[in-house]
Amino acid sequence: MSLRNHWYIACESRALKTSPRKAMIFGAPLVLWRDETGKARAFPDRCIHRNAPLSGGRVVGGQLQCPYHGWRYDGQGRCIHVPALAASRTIPTSACTRSLPVTEQDGYVWVWPGEAAPDSAPFVFPHHAESGWTTFRMRTRFASGVEACLENFLDCPHTAHVHRGWFRNPDPREMNAVVRRHSCGVDVEFQNEPTTESLIARLLYPKGSTLKHTDRFIMPNVSRVDYEFGPQHHFIITSQCTPTTDQETEVFTVITFRYGRIGWLVRLFFEPMSRRIIRQDVDILQQHGDNVRRFGGEDFTHVETDLIGLHMQSLRRRAERGEPAPLEESERVIRIRF
């Protein structure tokens, strides 16, 4: 299945109100709007008449009106009103634009940009809106492609350098990383991971608790990181990556955690810390991408502690070519240190 034949987040539901809104997925400009029932709609962002941007128009009577000549479209993409056309004339049935599949889930507007009909529901963010869990969201624009973003989010060794002192510090102690590769992604479980001195560890890691840390890549565009310290202390960082262009990605991150009765208090300092850390990733990926372009393309060297990248790339390349994912699964234990 092509990478386009999946659901991608276009924006938060609360961001799509009464006015049309621009979006871009796979380099295709889109307009998002709500019809008379409040249902979210997505069209290519150009009027079929003279190709003016529909995102510059407005919603009139539950119809999307072009700002240039006032042509109006219903939710199915049919042009149903041409102001300059005499009342006795009929609008051609061919006067319509494409209406992309849209759904809303977990507080987001999801768009299916592919040609095939949707055959699944969007990704479900774990423990979203569940009692006992606290959630906050981040939306971040990266000057990097989807794969560079996903590998960064799931790459532990970089955290001891890019996020030094905040998240991790260099630590010579070794541990096992159990890497399980399958047709839908990669799971990595870190065994006996030592706790290094950092601001996050001092503020959030319960003293005397055992850490269970798991990283997951979920096809085609989701990363999930779990830090679990028993049933009452669990942090989940999930990011869905929407490719706006080949070299730019809109990342929608949902951080959900369980921290007993003081979850609301933890959020007061955890959210700004998280935003600071993700800005560090924005900066290093900007440097990374600029340098790749400066040298005219990628020339990577891989080692076994690059736990996810190669398998992720293989799965995504097969999907882009329309090939089925491999059915075989594998498990490998790799010694690693941060």
Short mmCIF file of C-alpha atoms in Angstrom, two decimals:
data_model
loop_
_atom_site.label_atom_id
_atom_site.label_comp_id
_atom_site.label_asym_id
_atom_site.label_seq_id
_atom_site.Cartn_x
_atom_site.Cartn_y
_atom_site.Cartn_z
CA MET A 1 0.00 0.00 0.00
CA SER A 2 1.39 3.41 -0.97
CA LEU A 3 2.45 5.70 1.85
CA ARG A 4 -0.28 8.08 0.68
CA ASN A 5 -2.94 5.50 1.40
CA HIS A 6 -2.93 6.13 5.14
CA TRP A 7 -4.47 8.65 7.52
CA TYR A 8 -2.46 11.80 8.31
CA ILE A 9 -3.20 14.58 10.77
CA ALA A 10 -3.93 17.88 9.04
CA CYS A 11 -4.63 19.99 12.14
CA GLU A 12 -6.21 19.94 15.57
CA SER A 13 -10.01 19.86 15.56
CA ARG A 14 -10.17 23.01 17.68
CA ALA A 15 -8.09 24.88 15.08
CA LEU A 16 -10.69 24.33 12.35
CA LYS A 17 -13.50 26.73 13.10
CA THR A 18 -15.71 28.79 10.79
CA SER A 19 -13.06 29.95 8.32
CA PRO A 20 -11.23 27.81 5.74
CA ARG A 21 -7.75 26.68 6.75
CA LYS A 22 -4.67 25.80 4.72
CA ALA A 23 -2.89 22.47 5.04
CA MET A 24 -0.29 20.56 3.04
CA ILE A 25 0.32 16.80 2.83
CA PHE A 26 2.90 15.21 0.51
CA GLY A 27 3.44 18.60 -1.11
CA ALA A 28 -0.23 18.94 -2.09
CA PRO A 29 -1.91 22.17 -0.90
CA LEU A 30 -5.28 21.48 0.74
CA VAL A 31 -8.09 23.56 2.12
CA LEU A 32 -9.92 22.40 5.25
CA TRP A 33 -13.36 23.70 6.17
CA ARG A 34 -16.60 22.74 7.92
CA ASP A 35 -19.93 22.32 6.15
CA GLU A 36 -23.39 23.19 7.46
CA THR A 37 -23.39 20.15 9.77
CA GLY A 38 -19.97 20.96 11.21
CA LYS A 39 -18.33 18.08 9.39
CA ALA A 40 -14.71 18.67 8.42
CA ARG A 41 -13.99 18.65 4.68
CA ALA A 42 -10.77 18.68 2.65
CA PHE A 43 -10.33 19.75 -1.00
CA PRO A 44 -7.34 20.63 -3.18
CA ASP A 45 -6.71 24.30 -2.44
CA ARG A 46 -7.70 25.69 -5.81
CA CYS A 47 -10.97 26.61 -7.44
CA ILE A 48 -11.65 24.64 -10.61
CA HIS A 49 -12.60 27.90 -12.38
CA ARG A 50 -9.40 30.00 -12.36
CA ASN A 51 -7.43 28.11 -9.71
CA ALA A 52 -7.65 30.79 -7.02
CA PRO A 53 -6.89 29.47 -3.50
CA LEU A 54 -10.10 28.35 -1.84
CA SER A 55 -8.41 28.82 1.55
CA GLY A 56 -8.66 32.56 0.89
CA GLY A 57 -12.43 32.34 0.59
CA ARG A 58 -15.13 31.87 3.19
CA VAL A 59 -17.92 29.52 4.20
CA VAL A 60 -21.37 30.80 3.18
CA GLY A 61 -24.46 28.84 4.15
CA GLY A 62 -22.41 25.70 4.74
CA GLN A 63 -20.74 25.99 1.32
CA LEU A 64 -17.15 26.90 0.49
CA GLN A 65 -17.01 30.09 -1.59
CA CYS A 66 -14.07 30.99 -3.83
CA PRO A 67 -12.67 34.51 -3.17
CA TYR A 68 -12.20 35.29 -6.88
CA HIS A 69 -15.54 34.78 -8.65
CA GLY A 70 -17.67 33.48 -5.80
CA TRP A 71 -18.14 29.92 -7.04
CA ARG A 72 -19.51 27.77 -4.24
CA TYR A 73 -18.94 24.10 -3.45
CA ASP A 74 -20.85 21.67 -1.28
CA GLY A 75 -19.21 19.12 0.99
CA GLN A 76 -18.93 16.57 -1.83
CA GLY A 77 -16.91 18.99 -3.96
CA ARG A 78 -19.72 19.82 -6.41
CA CYS A 79 -19.96 23.38 -7.66
CA ILE A 80 -23.54 24.34 -6.92
CA HIS A 81 -23.52 28.10 -7.44
CA VAL A 82 -21.88 30.34 -10.08
CA PRO A 83 -22.97 33.96 -9.42
CA ALA A 84 -22.27 35.14 -12.97
CA LEU A 85 -24.27 32.34 -14.60
CA ALA A 86 -27.81 33.19 -15.67
CA ALA A 87 -30.54 31.53 -13.63
CA SER A 88 -31.76 29.70 -16.72
CA ARG A 89 -28.38 28.04 -17.27
CA THR A 90 -27.27 24.78 -15.66
CA ILE A 91 -23.92 24.24 -14.00
CA PRO A 92 -22.11 21.36 -15.77
CA THR A 93 -22.02 18.13 -13.78
CA SER A 94 -18.28 18.03 -14.45
CA ALA A 95 -17.82 21.20 -12.39
CA CYS A 96 -16.54 19.54 -9.24
CA THR A 97 -13.36 19.15 -7.26
CA ARG A 98 -12.03 16.18 -5.33
CA SER A 99 -13.30 15.74 -1.78
CA LEU A 100 -10.72 13.81 0.22
CA PRO A 101 -11.77 11.39 2.98
CA VAL A 102 -11.74 13.14 6.36
CA THR A 103 -12.43 11.96 9.88
CA GLU A 104 -11.97 13.37 13.37
CA GLN A 105 -10.48 11.38 16.22
CA ASP A 106 -8.61 12.15 19.45
CA GLY A 107 -9.05 15.87 18.86
CA TYR A 108 -7.46 15.89 15.40
CA VAL A 109 -8.65 16.27 11.81
CA TRP A 110 -7.26 13.33 9.80
CA VAL A 111 -7.07 13.31 5.99
CA TRP A 112 -6.56 10.32 3.66
CA PRO A 113 -4.56 11.74 0.71
CA GLY A 114 -4.28 8.50 -1.29
CA GLU A 115 -6.30 7.38 -4.29
CA ALA A 116 -7.50 4.13 -2.69
CA ALA A 117 -10.51 4.20 -0.39
CA PRO A 118 -9.73 4.14 3.34
CA ASP A 119 -9.60 0.59 4.67
CA SER A 120 -8.81 1.33 8.31
CA ALA A 121 -9.31 3.86 11.10
CA PRO A 122 -6.62 6.37 12.09
CA PHE A 123 -4.01 5.56 14.70
CA VAL A 124 -5.39 5.72 18.25
CA PHE A 125 -3.30 7.66 20.75
CA PRO A 126 -2.83 5.45 23.83
CA HIS A 127 -4.88 6.32 26.94
CA HIS A 128 -6.20 9.49 25.33
CA ALA A 129 -8.91 11.08 27.51
CA GLU A 130 -8.86 8.13 29.93
CA SER A 131 -9.57 8.73 33.60
CA GLY A 132 -6.41 8.88 35.69
CA TRP A 133 -4.24 10.05 32.79
CA THR A 134 -3.02 13.59 32.08
CA THR A 135 -2.43 14.73 28.51
CA PHE A 136 -0.90 17.67 26.70
CA ARG A 137 -0.12 18.20 23.01
CA MET A 138 2.62 19.77 20.96
CA ARG A 139 2.68 20.72 17.29
CA THR A 140 6.16 21.19 15.85
CA ARG A 141 7.43 21.99 12.36
CA PHE A 142 10.70 20.23 11.45
CA ALA A 143 12.87 21.11 8.45
CA SER A 144 13.44 17.39 7.88
CA GLY A 145 11.71 14.47 6.22
CA VAL A 146 9.51 12.01 8.09
CA GLU A 147 12.17 9.31 8.42
CA ALA A 148 14.76 11.67 9.91
CA CYS A 149 12.17 12.81 12.46
CA LEU A 150 11.06 9.30 13.39
CA GLU A 151 14.60 8.02 13.78
CA ASN A 152 15.46 11.02 15.95
CA PHE A 153 12.48 10.45 18.24
CA LEU A 154 13.47 6.79 18.71
CA ASP A 155 17.24 7.24 18.86
CA CYS A 156 18.43 7.04 22.47
CA PRO A 157 22.20 7.63 21.95
CA HIS A 158 21.65 11.19 20.70
CA THR A 159 19.84 12.18 23.90
CA ALA A 160 23.06 12.08 25.96
CA HIS A 161 24.52 14.76 23.69
CA VAL A 162 21.72 16.88 22.23
CA HIS A 163 19.74 16.86 25.51
CA ARG A 164 22.71 16.57 27.86
CA GLY A 165 21.76 17.42 31.43
CA TRP A 166 18.07 17.72 30.53
CA PHE A 167 17.20 14.16 29.60
CA ARG A 168 20.36 12.06 29.78
CA ASN A 169 24.09 12.27 30.26
CA PRO A 170 26.77 10.07 28.70
CA ASP A 171 26.94 6.81 30.68
CA PRO A 172 29.47 4.00 30.11
CA ARG A 173 27.25 1.34 31.64
CA GLU A 174 25.94 -1.18 29.12
CA MET A 175 22.50 -2.77 28.80
CA ASN A 176 20.63 -5.07 26.45
CA ALA A 177 18.34 -3.71 23.74
CA VAL A 178 15.92 -6.39 22.55
CA VAL A 179 14.97 -5.44 18.98
CA ARG A 180 11.84 -7.09 17.56
CA ARG A 181 11.19 -6.43 13.89
CA HIS A 182 7.83 -7.26 12.34
CA SER A 183 5.61 -6.33 9.42
CA CYS A 184 4.07 -3.29 11.14
CA GLY A 185 7.19 -1.74 12.65
CA VAL A 186 9.93 -2.20 15.22
CA ASP A 187 9.78 -2.59 19.00
CA VAL A 188 12.84 -2.07 21.20
CA GLU A 189 12.84 -3.03 24.87
CA PHE A 190 15.75 -1.84 27.00
CA GLN A 191 16.64 -4.26 29.78
CA ASN A 192 18.18 -3.12 33.08
CA GLU A 193 18.55 0.44 31.84
CA PRO A 194 20.56 2.48 34.37
CA THR A 195 19.19 5.83 35.50
CA THR A 196 21.60 8.64 34.75
CA GLU A 197 21.61 11.98 36.50
CA SER A 198 19.46 14.51 34.63
CA LEU A 199 16.80 17.10 35.30
CA ILE A 200 14.02 14.82 34.01
CA ALA A 201 15.22 11.93 36.19
CA ARG A 202 15.44 14.08 39.33
CA LEU A 203 11.97 15.54 38.88
CA LEU A 204 9.94 12.67 37.39
CA TYR A 205 11.52 9.29 38.10
CA PRO A 206 10.13 7.82 41.35
CA LYS A 207 12.96 6.89 43.70
CA GLY A 208 13.51 3.18 44.18
CA SER A 209 11.40 2.21 41.16
CA THR A 210 12.48 -0.05 38.32
CA LEU A 211 12.35 1.51 34.87
CA LYS A 212 10.73 -0.31 31.95
CA HIS A 213 11.61 1.55 28.75
CA THR A 214 10.22 0.64 25.32
CA ASP A 215 10.54 2.43 21.97
CA ARG A 216 8.26 1.65 19.02
CA PHE A 217 8.08 2.60 15.36
CA ILE A 218 4.56 2.02 14.02
CA MET A 219 3.98 2.07 10.27
CA PRO A 220 3.93 4.35 8.46
CA ASN A 221 4.61 7.48 10.50
CA VAL A 222 4.25 7.05 14.28
CA SER A 223 6.76 6.84 17.11
CA ARG A 224 5.86 5.77 20.64
CA VAL A 225 8.13 5.90 23.69
CA ASP A 226 7.09 4.40 27.04
CA TYR A 227 8.72 4.97 30.42
CA GLU A 228 6.99 2.86 33.03
CA PHE A 229 7.75 2.74 36.75
CA GLY A 230 4.94 0.49 37.92
CA PRO A 231 1.15 0.90 37.61
CA GLN A 232 0.97 4.46 38.99
CA HIS A 233 3.85 6.06 37.13
CA HIS A 234 3.80 5.73 33.36
CA PHE A 235 4.86 8.24 30.67
CA ILE A 236 3.98 7.82 26.97
CA ILE A 237 5.29 10.14 24.25
CA THR A 238 3.59 9.53 20.90
CA SER A 239 4.32 11.48 17.73
CA GLN A 240 2.47 11.31 14.40
CA CYS A 241 4.47 12.74 11.51
CA THR A 242 2.66 14.39 8.61
CA PRO A 243 4.88 14.99 5.54
CA THR A 244 4.12 18.49 4.29
CA THR A 245 6.94 18.15 1.72
CA ASP A 246 9.87 15.79 1.22
CA GLN A 247 12.02 18.01 3.43
CA GLU A 248 9.48 19.32 5.93
CA THR A 249 7.37 17.52 8.50
CA GLU A 250 4.55 18.62 10.79
CA VAL A 251 4.81 16.59 14.00
CA PHE A 252 1.80 16.20 16.28
CA THR A 253 2.96 14.93 19.68
CA VAL A 254 0.68 13.69 22.43
CA ILE A 255 2.26 13.22 25.86
CA THR A 256 0.08 11.20 28.18
CA PHE A 257 1.10 10.18 31.66
CA ARG A 258 -0.16 8.66 34.88
CA TYR A 259 1.29 10.17 38.03
CA GLY A 260 -1.30 9.62 40.73
CA ARG A 261 -3.28 12.54 42.08
CA ILE A 262 -0.67 15.17 41.27
CA GLY A 263 -0.73 14.70 37.49
CA TRP A 264 -1.97 18.27 37.05
CA LEU A 265 0.97 19.55 39.10
CA VAL A 266 3.49 17.46 37.18
CA ARG A 267 2.20 18.95 33.94
CA LEU A 268 3.06 22.48 35.12
CA PHE A 269 6.77 21.80 34.78
CA PHE A 270 6.79 18.74 32.51
CA GLU A 271 5.14 20.54 29.57
CA PRO A 272 7.59 23.47 29.32
CA MET A 273 10.50 21.06 29.77
CA SER A 274 9.17 18.89 26.94
CA ARG A 275 8.84 21.92 24.67
CA ARG A 276 12.42 22.91 25.46
CA ILE A 277 13.70 19.41 24.66
CA ILE A 278 11.81 19.16 21.37
CA ARG A 279 13.23 22.54 20.32
CA GLN A 280 16.68 21.02 20.77
CA ASP A 281 15.65 18.27 18.33
CA VAL A 282 14.34 20.89 15.89
CA ASP A 283 17.72 22.62 16.00
CA ILE A 284 19.87 19.49 15.52
CA LEU A 285 17.67 18.20 12.69
CA GLN A 286 17.92 21.60 11.01
CA GLN A 287 21.72 21.33 11.17
CA HIS A 288 21.57 17.69 10.02
CA GLY A 289 19.31 18.46 7.06
CA ASP A 290 21.29 21.52 6.01
CA ASN A 291 24.50 19.49 5.98
CA VAL A 292 22.96 16.63 4.00
CA ARG A 293 21.83 19.14 1.40
CA ARG A 294 25.22 20.90 1.46
CA PHE A 295 26.89 17.63 0.47
CA GLY A 296 24.28 16.85 -2.17
CA GLY A 297 22.55 13.95 -0.40
CA GLU A 298 22.85 11.27 2.26
CA ASP A 299 25.97 9.15 2.74
CA PHE A 300 25.24 7.37 6.03
CA THR A 301 27.25 4.76 7.91
CA HIS A 302 25.15 2.35 9.98
CA VAL A 303 26.18 0.40 13.09
CA GLU A 304 24.20 -2.12 15.10
CA THR A 305 23.20 0.45 17.74
CA ASP A 306 21.16 2.24 15.05
CA LEU A 307 18.31 0.07 16.21
CA ILE A 308 15.37 1.19 14.09
CA GLY A 309 16.42 3.18 11.02
CA LEU A 310 17.19 0.51 8.43
CA HIS A 311 14.11 -1.62 9.10
CA MET A 312 11.90 1.47 9.17
CA GLN A 313 13.28 2.57 5.81
CA SER A 314 12.80 -0.90 4.34
CA LEU A 315 9.15 -1.07 5.41
CA ARG A 316 8.41 2.42 4.10
CA ARG A 317 10.16 1.76 0.75
CA ARG A 318 8.16 -1.41 0.23
CA ALA A 319 4.94 0.48 1.04
CA GLU A 320 5.84 3.24 -1.40
CA ARG A 321 6.37 0.66 -4.15
CA GLY A 322 3.06 -0.99 -3.30
CA GLU A 323 4.73 -4.19 -2.11
CA PRO A 324 3.39 -6.17 0.87
CA ALA A 325 5.31 -5.98 4.13
CA PRO A 326 7.48 -9.00 4.95
CA LEU A 327 5.70 -11.53 7.13
CA GLU A 328 8.79 -12.87 8.87
CA GLU A 329 9.60 -11.56 12.32
CA SER A 330 12.98 -11.38 13.99
CA GLU A 331 14.39 -10.73 17.44
CA ARG A 332 17.92 -9.66 18.23
CA VAL A 333 19.70 -8.63 21.44
CA ILE A 334 22.20 -5.80 21.06
CA ARG A 335 24.54 -4.40 23.69
CA ILE A 336 24.25 -0.64 23.89
CA ARG A 337 25.15 2.28 26.12
CA PHE A 338 24.05 5.89 26.17
#
